[in-house]
Short mmCIF file of N, CA and C in Angstrom, two decimals:
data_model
loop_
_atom_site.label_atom_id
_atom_site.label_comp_id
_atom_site.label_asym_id
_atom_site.label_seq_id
_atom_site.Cartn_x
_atom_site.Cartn_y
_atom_site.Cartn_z
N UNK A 30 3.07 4.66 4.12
CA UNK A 30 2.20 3.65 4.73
C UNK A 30 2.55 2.28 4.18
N UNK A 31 2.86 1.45 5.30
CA UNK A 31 2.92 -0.09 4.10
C UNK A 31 1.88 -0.86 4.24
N UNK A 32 1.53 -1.46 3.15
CA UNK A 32 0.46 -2.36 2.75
C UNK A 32 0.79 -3.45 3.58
N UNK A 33 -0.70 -3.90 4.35
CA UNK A 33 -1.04 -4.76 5.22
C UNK A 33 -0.87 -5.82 4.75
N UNK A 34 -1.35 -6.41 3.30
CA UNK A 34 -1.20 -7.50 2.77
C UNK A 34 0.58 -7.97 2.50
N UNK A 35 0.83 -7.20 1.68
CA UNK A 35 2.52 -7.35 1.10
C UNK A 35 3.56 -6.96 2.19
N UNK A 36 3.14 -5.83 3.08
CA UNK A 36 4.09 -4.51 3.67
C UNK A 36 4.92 -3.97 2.90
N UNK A 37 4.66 -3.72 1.33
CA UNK A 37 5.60 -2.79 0.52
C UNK A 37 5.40 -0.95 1.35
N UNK A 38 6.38 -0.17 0.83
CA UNK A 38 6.20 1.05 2.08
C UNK A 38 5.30 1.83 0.24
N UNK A 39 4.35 2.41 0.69
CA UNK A 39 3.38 3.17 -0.25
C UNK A 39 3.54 4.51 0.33
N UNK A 40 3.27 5.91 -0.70
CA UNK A 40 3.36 7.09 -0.41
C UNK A 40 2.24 7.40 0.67
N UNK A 41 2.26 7.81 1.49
CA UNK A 41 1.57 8.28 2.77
C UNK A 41 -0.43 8.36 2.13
N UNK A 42 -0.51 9.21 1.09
CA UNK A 42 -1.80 9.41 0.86
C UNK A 42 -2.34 8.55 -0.57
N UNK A 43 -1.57 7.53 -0.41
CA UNK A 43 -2.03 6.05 -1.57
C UNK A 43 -3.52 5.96 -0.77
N UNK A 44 -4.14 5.33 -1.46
CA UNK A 44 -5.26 4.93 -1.03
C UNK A 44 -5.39 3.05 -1.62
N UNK A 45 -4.51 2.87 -2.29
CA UNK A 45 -4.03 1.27 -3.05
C UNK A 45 -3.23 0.88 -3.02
N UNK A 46 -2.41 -0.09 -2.73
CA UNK A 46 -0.99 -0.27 -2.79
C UNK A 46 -0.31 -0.44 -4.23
N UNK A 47 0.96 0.64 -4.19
CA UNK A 47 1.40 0.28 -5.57
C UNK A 47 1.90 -1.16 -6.22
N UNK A 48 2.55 -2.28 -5.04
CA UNK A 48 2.64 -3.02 -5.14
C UNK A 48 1.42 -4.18 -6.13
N UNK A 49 0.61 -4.52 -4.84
CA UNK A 49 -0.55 -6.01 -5.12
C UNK A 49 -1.55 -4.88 -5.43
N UNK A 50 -1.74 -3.62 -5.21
CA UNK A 50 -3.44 -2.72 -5.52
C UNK A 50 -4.09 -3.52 -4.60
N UNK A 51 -3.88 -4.05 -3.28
CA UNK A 51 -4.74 -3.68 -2.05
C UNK A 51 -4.91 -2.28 -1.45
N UNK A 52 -6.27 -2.04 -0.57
CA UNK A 52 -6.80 -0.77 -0.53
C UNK A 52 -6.19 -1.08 0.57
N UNK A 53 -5.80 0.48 0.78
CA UNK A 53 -4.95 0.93 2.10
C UNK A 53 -5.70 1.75 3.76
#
């Protein structure tokens, strides 16, 4: 999934981005 804020690509069932830790 990528984070809306950054669009880094996050593991499918992140619930935070590993990147900035925006909620996904």
């Amino acid at each position: 999934m990528n984070c809306p804020h950054c669009q880094t690509a996050n593991p499918g069932e992140a619930k935070f981005c590993m990147n900035c830790g925006n909620s996904l």
